Short mmCIF file of C-alpha atoms in Angstrom, two decimals:
data_model
loop_
_atom_site.label_atom_id
_atom_site.label_comp_id
_atom_site.label_asym_id
_atom_site.label_seq_id
_atom_site.Cartn_x
_atom_site.Cartn_y
_atom_site.Cartn_z
CA UNK A 1 -8.68 -24.25 -7.19
CA UNK A 2 -9.60 -21.44 -9.56
CA UNK A 3 -12.50 -19.01 -9.61
CA UNK A 4 -14.11 -17.29 -12.61
CA UNK A 5 -15.13 -13.75 -11.70
CA UNK A 6 -17.31 -11.35 -13.67
CA UNK A 7 -15.49 -8.03 -13.31
CA UNK A 8 -17.78 -5.21 -12.16
CA UNK A 9 -15.03 -2.64 -11.56
CA UNK A 10 -11.29 -2.24 -11.95
CA UNK A 11 -8.91 0.70 -11.66
CA UNK A 12 -5.81 2.35 -13.09
CA UNK A 13 -2.62 2.14 -11.05
CA UNK A 14 0.88 3.47 -11.74
CA UNK A 15 1.87 -0.14 -12.38
CA UNK A 16 -0.56 -0.23 -15.31
CA UNK A 17 0.91 2.72 -17.16
CA UNK A 18 4.41 1.48 -16.37
CA UNK A 19 3.55 -1.80 -18.09
CA UNK A 20 2.00 0.02 -21.06
CA UNK A 21 5.08 2.15 -21.66
CA UNK A 22 7.27 -0.96 -21.61
CA UNK A 23 9.02 -0.65 -18.24
CA UNK A 24 9.03 -4.44 -17.68
CA UNK A 25 9.97 -6.01 -21.02
CA UNK A 26 11.42 -9.12 -19.38
CA UNK A 27 8.25 -9.72 -17.34
CA UNK A 28 5.42 -8.61 -19.63
CA UNK A 29 5.41 -9.17 -23.37
CA UNK A 30 3.28 -6.56 -25.13
CA UNK A 31 0.54 -6.56 -26.24
CA UNK A 32 -0.90 -7.71 -22.93
CA UNK A 33 -4.03 -7.36 -20.80
CA UNK A 34 -3.11 -5.23 -17.82
CA UNK A 35 -5.15 -4.24 -14.76
CA UNK A 36 -4.34 -4.95 -11.12
CA UNK A 37 -7.60 -4.55 -9.20
CA UNK A 38 -10.80 -6.59 -9.37
CA UNK A 39 -14.16 -6.15 -7.71
CA UNK A 40 -16.81 -8.45 -9.04
CA UNK A 41 -19.07 -11.44 -8.62
CA UNK A 42 -18.15 -15.13 -8.74
CA UNK A 43 -19.53 -16.71 -11.91
CA UNK A 44 -18.15 -20.23 -11.56
CA UNK A 45 -15.81 -22.15 -9.27
CA UNK A 46 -13.38 -24.87 -10.28
CA UNK A 47 -12.61 -28.21 -8.65
CA UNK A 48 -11.40 -27.97 -5.07
CA UNK A 49 -12.74 -24.48 -4.37
CA UNK A 50 -14.33 -24.43 -0.91
CA UNK A 51 -14.48 -20.79 0.17
CA UNK A 52 -16.54 -19.28 -2.65
CA UNK A 53 -19.77 -19.95 -4.52
CA UNK A 54 -21.41 -18.41 -7.58
CA UNK A 55 -22.95 -15.08 -6.66
CA UNK A 56 -20.38 -14.15 -4.00
CA UNK A 57 -19.09 -10.58 -4.22
CA UNK A 58 -15.28 -10.62 -4.18
CA UNK A 59 -12.26 -8.36 -4.50
CA UNK A 60 -8.58 -9.03 -5.15
CA UNK A 61 -5.41 -8.12 -6.99
CA UNK A 62 -4.50 -10.45 -9.86
CA UNK A 63 -1.10 -12.11 -9.64
CA UNK A 64 1.27 -9.43 -10.86
CA UNK A 65 3.25 -10.37 -13.99
CA UNK A 66 1.62 -13.80 -14.02
CA UNK A 67 -1.19 -13.99 -16.54
CA UNK A 68 -3.84 -11.61 -17.88
CA UNK A 69 -4.92 -8.61 -15.84
CA UNK A 70 -8.33 -7.27 -14.93
CA UNK A 71 -9.16 -5.06 -17.93
CA UNK A 72 -11.71 -7.58 -19.15
CA UNK A 73 -15.30 -8.68 -18.57
CA UNK A 74 -14.16 -11.86 -16.83
CA UNK A 75 -11.05 -12.83 -14.91
CA UNK A 76 -9.80 -16.18 -13.58
CA UNK A 77 -7.84 -16.23 -10.33
CA UNK A 78 -6.60 -18.69 -7.74
CA UNK A 79 -8.89 -19.06 -4.74
CA UNK A 80 -5.94 -18.26 -2.46
CA UNK A 81 -5.72 -14.60 -3.55
CA UNK A 82 -9.44 -13.76 -3.48
CA UNK A 83 -11.30 -12.15 -0.58
CA UNK A 84 -14.97 -11.51 0.17
CA UNK A 85 -15.72 -7.90 -0.75
CA UNK A 86 -16.51 -5.67 2.25
CA UNK A 87 -20.29 -5.30 2.28
CA UNK A 88 -20.08 -1.59 3.02
CA UNK A 89 -18.10 -0.85 -0.15
CA UNK A 90 -19.42 -0.50 -3.67
CA UNK A 91 -17.62 -2.32 -6.44
CA UNK A 92 -16.05 0.96 -7.54
CA UNK A 93 -14.75 1.64 -4.04
CA UNK A 94 -13.42 -1.89 -3.58
CA UNK A 95 -11.65 -1.80 -6.95
CA UNK A 96 -9.77 1.32 -5.86
CA UNK A 97 -8.41 -0.33 -2.72
CA UNK A 98 -7.32 -3.94 -3.23
CA UNK A 99 -3.82 -3.28 -4.62
CA UNK A 100 -3.21 -0.10 -2.62
CA UNK A 101 -4.58 -1.56 0.60
CA UNK A 102 -2.67 -4.80 0.20
CA UNK A 103 0.53 -2.89 -0.46
CA UNK A 104 0.10 -0.74 2.65
CA UNK A 105 -0.75 -3.75 4.83
CA UNK A 106 2.33 -5.62 3.68
CA UNK A 107 4.56 -2.57 4.14
CA UNK A 108 3.40 -1.46 7.58
CA UNK A 109 2.26 -4.66 9.25
CA UNK A 110 4.18 -7.53 7.65
CA UNK A 111 7.47 -5.78 6.89
CA UNK A 112 7.82 -2.81 9.25
CA UNK A 113 5.95 -4.66 12.04
CA UNK A 114 4.44 -1.37 13.22
CA UNK A 115 3.33 -1.66 16.85
CA UNK A 116 0.99 0.19 19.17
CA UNK A 117 2.62 3.32 20.56
CA UNK A 118 5.32 3.55 17.88
CA UNK A 119 5.80 6.53 15.59
CA UNK A 120 5.82 6.57 11.80
CA UNK A 121 6.67 9.13 9.13
CA UNK A 122 4.62 8.66 5.96
CA UNK A 123 6.02 10.47 2.94
CA UNK A 124 3.30 11.62 0.55
CA UNK A 125 0.37 11.26 2.92
CA UNK A 126 -2.16 12.74 0.49
CA UNK A 127 -1.34 10.30 -2.31
CA UNK A 128 -3.18 7.15 -3.32
CA UNK A 129 -1.02 4.92 -1.13
CA UNK A 130 -0.12 7.47 1.53
CA UNK A 131 -3.68 8.36 2.52
CA UNK A 132 -4.46 4.68 3.17
CA UNK A 133 -1.21 4.33 5.12
CA UNK A 134 -2.23 7.15 7.48
CA UNK A 135 -5.51 5.42 8.27
CA UNK A 136 -3.93 2.01 8.78
CA UNK A 137 -1.16 3.40 10.99
CA UNK A 138 -3.75 5.14 13.18
CA UNK A 139 -5.80 1.96 13.36
CA UNK A 140 -2.67 0.20 14.62
CA UNK A 141 -2.28 2.77 17.41
CA UNK A 142 0.76 4.62 16.05
CA UNK A 143 1.64 8.30 16.23
CA UNK A 144 1.56 9.47 12.62
CA UNK A 145 3.71 12.15 10.99
CA UNK A 146 3.23 12.90 7.31
CA UNK A 147 4.54 15.20 4.59
CA UNK A 148 2.06 16.91 2.25
CA UNK A 149 1.53 20.18 0.42
CA UNK A 150 -0.13 22.94 2.42
CA UNK A 151 -3.32 22.53 0.35
CA UNK A 152 -3.66 18.97 1.71
CA UNK A 153 -3.17 19.76 5.41
CA UNK A 154 -6.82 19.41 6.38
CA UNK A 155 -7.22 16.25 4.32
CA UNK A 156 -4.25 14.63 6.07
CA UNK A 157 -5.56 15.66 9.48
CA UNK A 158 -9.01 14.32 8.66
CA UNK A 159 -7.43 10.91 8.05
CA UNK A 160 -5.87 10.95 11.52
CA UNK A 161 -2.36 12.35 11.02
CA UNK A 162 -1.02 13.72 14.31
CA UNK A 163 1.67 15.97 12.83
CA UNK A 164 1.44 17.34 9.28
CA UNK A 165 4.58 18.78 7.68
CA UNK A 166 4.58 21.10 4.66
CA UNK A 167 7.61 19.75 2.82
CA UNK A 168 7.65 22.84 0.59
CA UNK A 169 8.19 25.20 3.52
CA UNK A 170 10.09 23.15 6.08
CA UNK A 171 12.80 20.51 6.01
CA UNK A 172 11.08 17.35 7.16
CA UNK A 173 14.18 16.07 8.96
CA UNK A 174 14.27 19.21 11.12
CA UNK A 175 10.53 18.94 11.76
CA UNK A 176 10.72 15.30 12.84
CA UNK A 177 13.62 15.91 15.18
CA UNK A 178 11.87 18.90 16.72
CA UNK A 179 8.58 17.06 17.21
CA UNK A 180 10.25 13.96 18.69
CA UNK A 181 12.69 15.78 20.94
CA UNK A 182 15.63 14.56 18.86
CA UNK A 183 14.69 10.87 19.12
CA UNK A 184 13.36 10.29 15.61
CA UNK A 185 10.61 7.97 14.43
CA UNK A 186 10.42 4.19 14.59
CA UNK A 187 9.29 3.69 10.99
CA UNK A 188 9.54 5.62 7.74
CA UNK A 189 7.17 4.66 4.93
CA UNK A 190 8.34 6.11 1.63
CA UNK A 191 6.12 6.47 -1.42
CA UNK A 192 8.25 9.13 -3.15
CA UNK A 193 11.78 7.79 -3.68
CA UNK A 194 14.81 9.77 -4.79
CA UNK A 195 16.23 12.21 -2.27
CA UNK A 196 13.25 11.64 0.02
CA UNK A 197 14.24 8.01 0.45
CA UNK A 198 17.97 8.66 0.74
CA UNK A 199 17.42 11.18 3.57
CA UNK A 200 14.94 9.02 5.47
CA UNK A 201 17.55 7.46 7.82
CA UNK A 202 18.20 10.97 9.16
CA UNK A 203 14.72 10.86 10.74
CA UNK A 204 15.02 7.41 12.33
CA UNK A 205 15.29 6.43 15.96
CA UNK A 206 17.64 3.63 16.94
CA UNK A 207 16.50 0.27 15.51
CA UNK A 208 14.23 2.13 13.11
CA UNK A 209 12.83 0.64 9.92
CA UNK A 210 12.58 2.16 6.45
CA UNK A 211 9.97 0.69 4.11
CA UNK A 212 9.68 1.84 0.50
CA UNK A 213 7.51 0.89 -2.45
CA UNK A 214 9.65 2.65 -5.05
CA UNK A 215 12.86 1.64 -6.80
CA UNK A 216 16.31 2.78 -5.67
CA UNK A 217 17.72 4.61 -8.66
CA UNK A 218 20.28 6.53 -6.61
CA UNK A 219 22.77 5.63 -3.86
CA UNK A 220 21.32 5.38 -0.36
CA UNK A 221 22.49 6.85 2.93
CA UNK A 222 23.66 3.53 4.31
CA UNK A 223 26.21 5.03 6.70
CA UNK A 224 23.50 6.95 8.54
CA UNK A 225 21.27 3.86 8.50
CA UNK A 226 24.11 1.74 9.88
CA UNK A 227 24.62 4.20 12.72
CA UNK A 228 20.93 3.86 13.62
CA UNK A 229 20.99 0.04 13.46
CA UNK A 230 18.25 0.48 10.88
CA UNK A 231 16.66 -2.06 8.58
CA UNK A 232 15.44 -1.49 5.02
CA UNK A 233 12.46 -3.19 3.41
CA UNK A 234 11.64 -2.96 -0.28
CA UNK A 235 8.05 -3.95 -1.02
CA UNK A 236 6.74 -5.30 -4.30
CA UNK A 237 3.47 -6.55 -2.93
CA UNK A 238 2.44 -10.19 -2.90
CA UNK A 239 -1.13 -11.40 -3.24
CA UNK A 240 -3.04 -13.42 -0.63
CA UNK A 241 -6.48 -13.57 0.96
CA UNK A 242 -5.20 -12.92 4.48
CA UNK A 243 -4.39 -9.27 3.80
CA UNK A 244 -7.76 -8.66 2.18
CA UNK A 245 -9.61 -10.20 5.13
CA UNK A 246 -7.68 -8.01 7.58
CA UNK A 247 -8.45 -4.91 5.51
CA UNK A 248 -12.12 -5.91 5.27
CA UNK A 249 -12.36 -6.10 9.05
CA UNK A 250 -10.92 -2.59 9.39
CA UNK A 251 -13.27 -1.26 6.71
CA UNK A 252 -16.33 -2.75 8.36
CA UNK A 253 -15.27 -1.18 11.68
CA UNK A 254 -15.00 2.20 9.97
CA UNK A 255 -11.22 2.46 10.43
CA UNK A 256 -10.45 2.63 6.71
#
């Protein structure tokens, strides 16, 4: 069933300006209503809806490239992609997290299958996606390495990063190998792309996993990845309530 939501807050993501500048002409015909985060209140529910009632506070990411976005007073979405908004978050806070949080959950938990005691390198740990990834990785019990500018060292540490690398002053491959005794990390989460992605296999342990949320506009270091028995995962996030409910539980426990 479908749910009509009065939008209280939305946000601006890179995906939004990419759509506006015409990056996806085959998927989005302009002019179009963009917007990929919703925090709001249920106004009406359609036939068959059982999990929501008018007045419920909800959050979600609209189906990407499938219908109007969230830059509107009201939005209609399938019940299956909507979650109950965490009570501890304002609408503004929730609207800043649904797409980013869902992306990070899919990347680290569903695709990389990050486990307790494993190690992960998060490229761009001070960014919109990266800073959530640090918190989620710590909540999962991982040892977290991240690359940031020197000005963001304390911010990254405050989120729980165990080892913070200034990528401007030190080669991150050398730093990872030094800090892991030459073993490498189990998972690399890339939010940067380009040369950062292509060099990521150099930091991996055997059977390591590389997960990226950016496109691959240049050749990748597949020989090095092959030698590590590595796997690659390319994430263009999917929408479902399960991820939002898992994130809500972490938020209410103070882990995000």
